[in-house]
Amino acid sequence: MLVLTRRKNQSIMIGADIVVTVLEVKGDQIRLGITAPRDVQVYREELLGVPKPEV
């Protein structure tokens, strides 16, 4: 896993056409904005029922 530090209004790029931007930071919550082509599906992990790896 790649771990990055970003501040409000800073972004990261995934490939050539996906941008993830930090919109807001409140305590232990952050709001992210994701810009991606319409053919790229974006889901929240907890909604997919994907089990988390055990530590």
mmCIF file of C-alpha atoms in Angstrom:
data_model
loop_
_atom_site.group_PDB
_atom_site.id
_atom_site.type_symbol
_atom_site.label_atom_id
_atom_site.label_comp_id
_atom_site.label_asym_id
_atom_site.label_seq_id
_atom_site.Cartn_x
_atom_site.Cartn_y
_atom_site.Cartn_z
ATOM 1 C CA MET A 1 0.000 0.000 0.000
ATOM 2 C CA LEU A 2 1.234 3.443 -0.923
ATOM 3 C CA VAL A 3 0.640 5.988 1.866
ATOM 4 C CA LEU A 4 0.559 9.684 0.973
ATOM 5 C CA THR A 5 0.055 12.852 2.978
ATOM 6 C CA ARG A 6 -2.172 15.506 1.443
ATOM 7 C CA ARG A 7 -3.702 18.726 2.746
ATOM 8 C CA LYS A 8 -6.970 20.431 1.898
ATOM 9 C CA ASN A 9 -7.288 21.169 -1.839
ATOM 10 C CA GLN A 10 -4.317 18.939 -2.711
ATOM 11 C CA SER A 11 -4.770 16.048 -5.129
ATOM 12 C CA ILE A 12 -3.271 12.794 -6.288
ATOM 13 C CA MET A 13 -3.520 11.307 -9.773
ATOM 14 C CA ILE A 14 -4.236 7.658 -10.483
ATOM 15 C CA GLY A 15 -3.189 6.859 -13.999
ATOM 16 C CA ALA A 16 -3.730 9.599 -16.549
ATOM 17 C CA ASP A 17 -7.399 10.357 -15.961
ATOM 18 C CA ILE A 18 -8.411 9.858 -12.298
ATOM 19 C CA VAL A 19 -7.886 12.649 -9.764
ATOM 20 C CA VAL A 20 -8.611 12.349 -6.027
ATOM 21 C CA THR A 21 -8.783 15.688 -4.182
ATOM 22 C CA VAL A 22 -8.995 16.340 -0.432
ATOM 23 C CA LEU A 23 -11.948 18.726 -0.077
ATOM 24 C CA GLU A 24 -12.286 19.033 3.684
ATOM 25 C CA VAL A 25 -10.727 17.722 6.895
ATOM 26 C CA LYS A 26 -12.814 17.622 10.116
ATOM 27 C CA GLY A 27 -11.279 15.749 13.033
ATOM 28 C CA ASP A 28 -10.929 12.110 11.982
ATOM 29 C CA GLN A 29 -13.065 12.518 8.842
ATOM 30 C CA ILE A 30 -12.072 13.719 5.402
ATOM 31 C CA ARG A 31 -14.160 14.540 2.340
ATOM 32 C CA LEU A 32 -12.729 13.434 -0.985
ATOM 33 C CA GLY A 33 -13.645 14.509 -4.475
ATOM 34 C CA ILE A 34 -13.037 12.007 -7.269
ATOM 35 C CA THR A 35 -12.823 13.029 -10.912
ATOM 36 C CA ALA A 36 -12.908 10.042 -13.252
ATOM 37 C CA PRO A 37 -14.217 9.143 -16.706
ATOM 38 C CA ARG A 38 -17.857 8.016 -16.772
ATOM 39 C CA ASP A 39 -16.839 4.454 -17.652
ATOM 40 C CA VAL A 40 -14.884 4.105 -14.365
ATOM 41 C CA GLN A 41 -17.074 2.863 -11.521
ATOM 42 C CA VAL A 42 -16.315 4.254 -8.047
ATOM 43 C CA TYR A 43 -17.734 2.515 -4.948
ATOM 44 C CA ARG A 44 -17.341 2.784 -1.206
ATOM 45 C CA GLU A 45 -15.693 -0.425 -0.008
ATOM 46 C CA GLU A 46 -18.155 -1.025 2.835
ATOM 47 C CA LEU A 47 -21.065 -1.127 0.377
ATOM 48 C CA LEU A 48 -19.511 -3.945 -1.657
ATOM 49 C CA GLY A 49 -19.376 -6.397 1.233
ATOM 50 C CA VAL A 50 -15.657 -6.986 0.699
ATOM 51 C CA PRO A 51 -14.176 -8.566 3.835
ATOM 52 C CA LYS A 52 -11.290 -6.641 5.362
ATOM 53 C CA PRO A 53 -7.977 -8.468 5.675
ATOM 54 C CA GLU A 54 -7.197 -9.680 9.165
ATOM 55 C CA VAL A 55 -4.237 -8.054 10.879
#
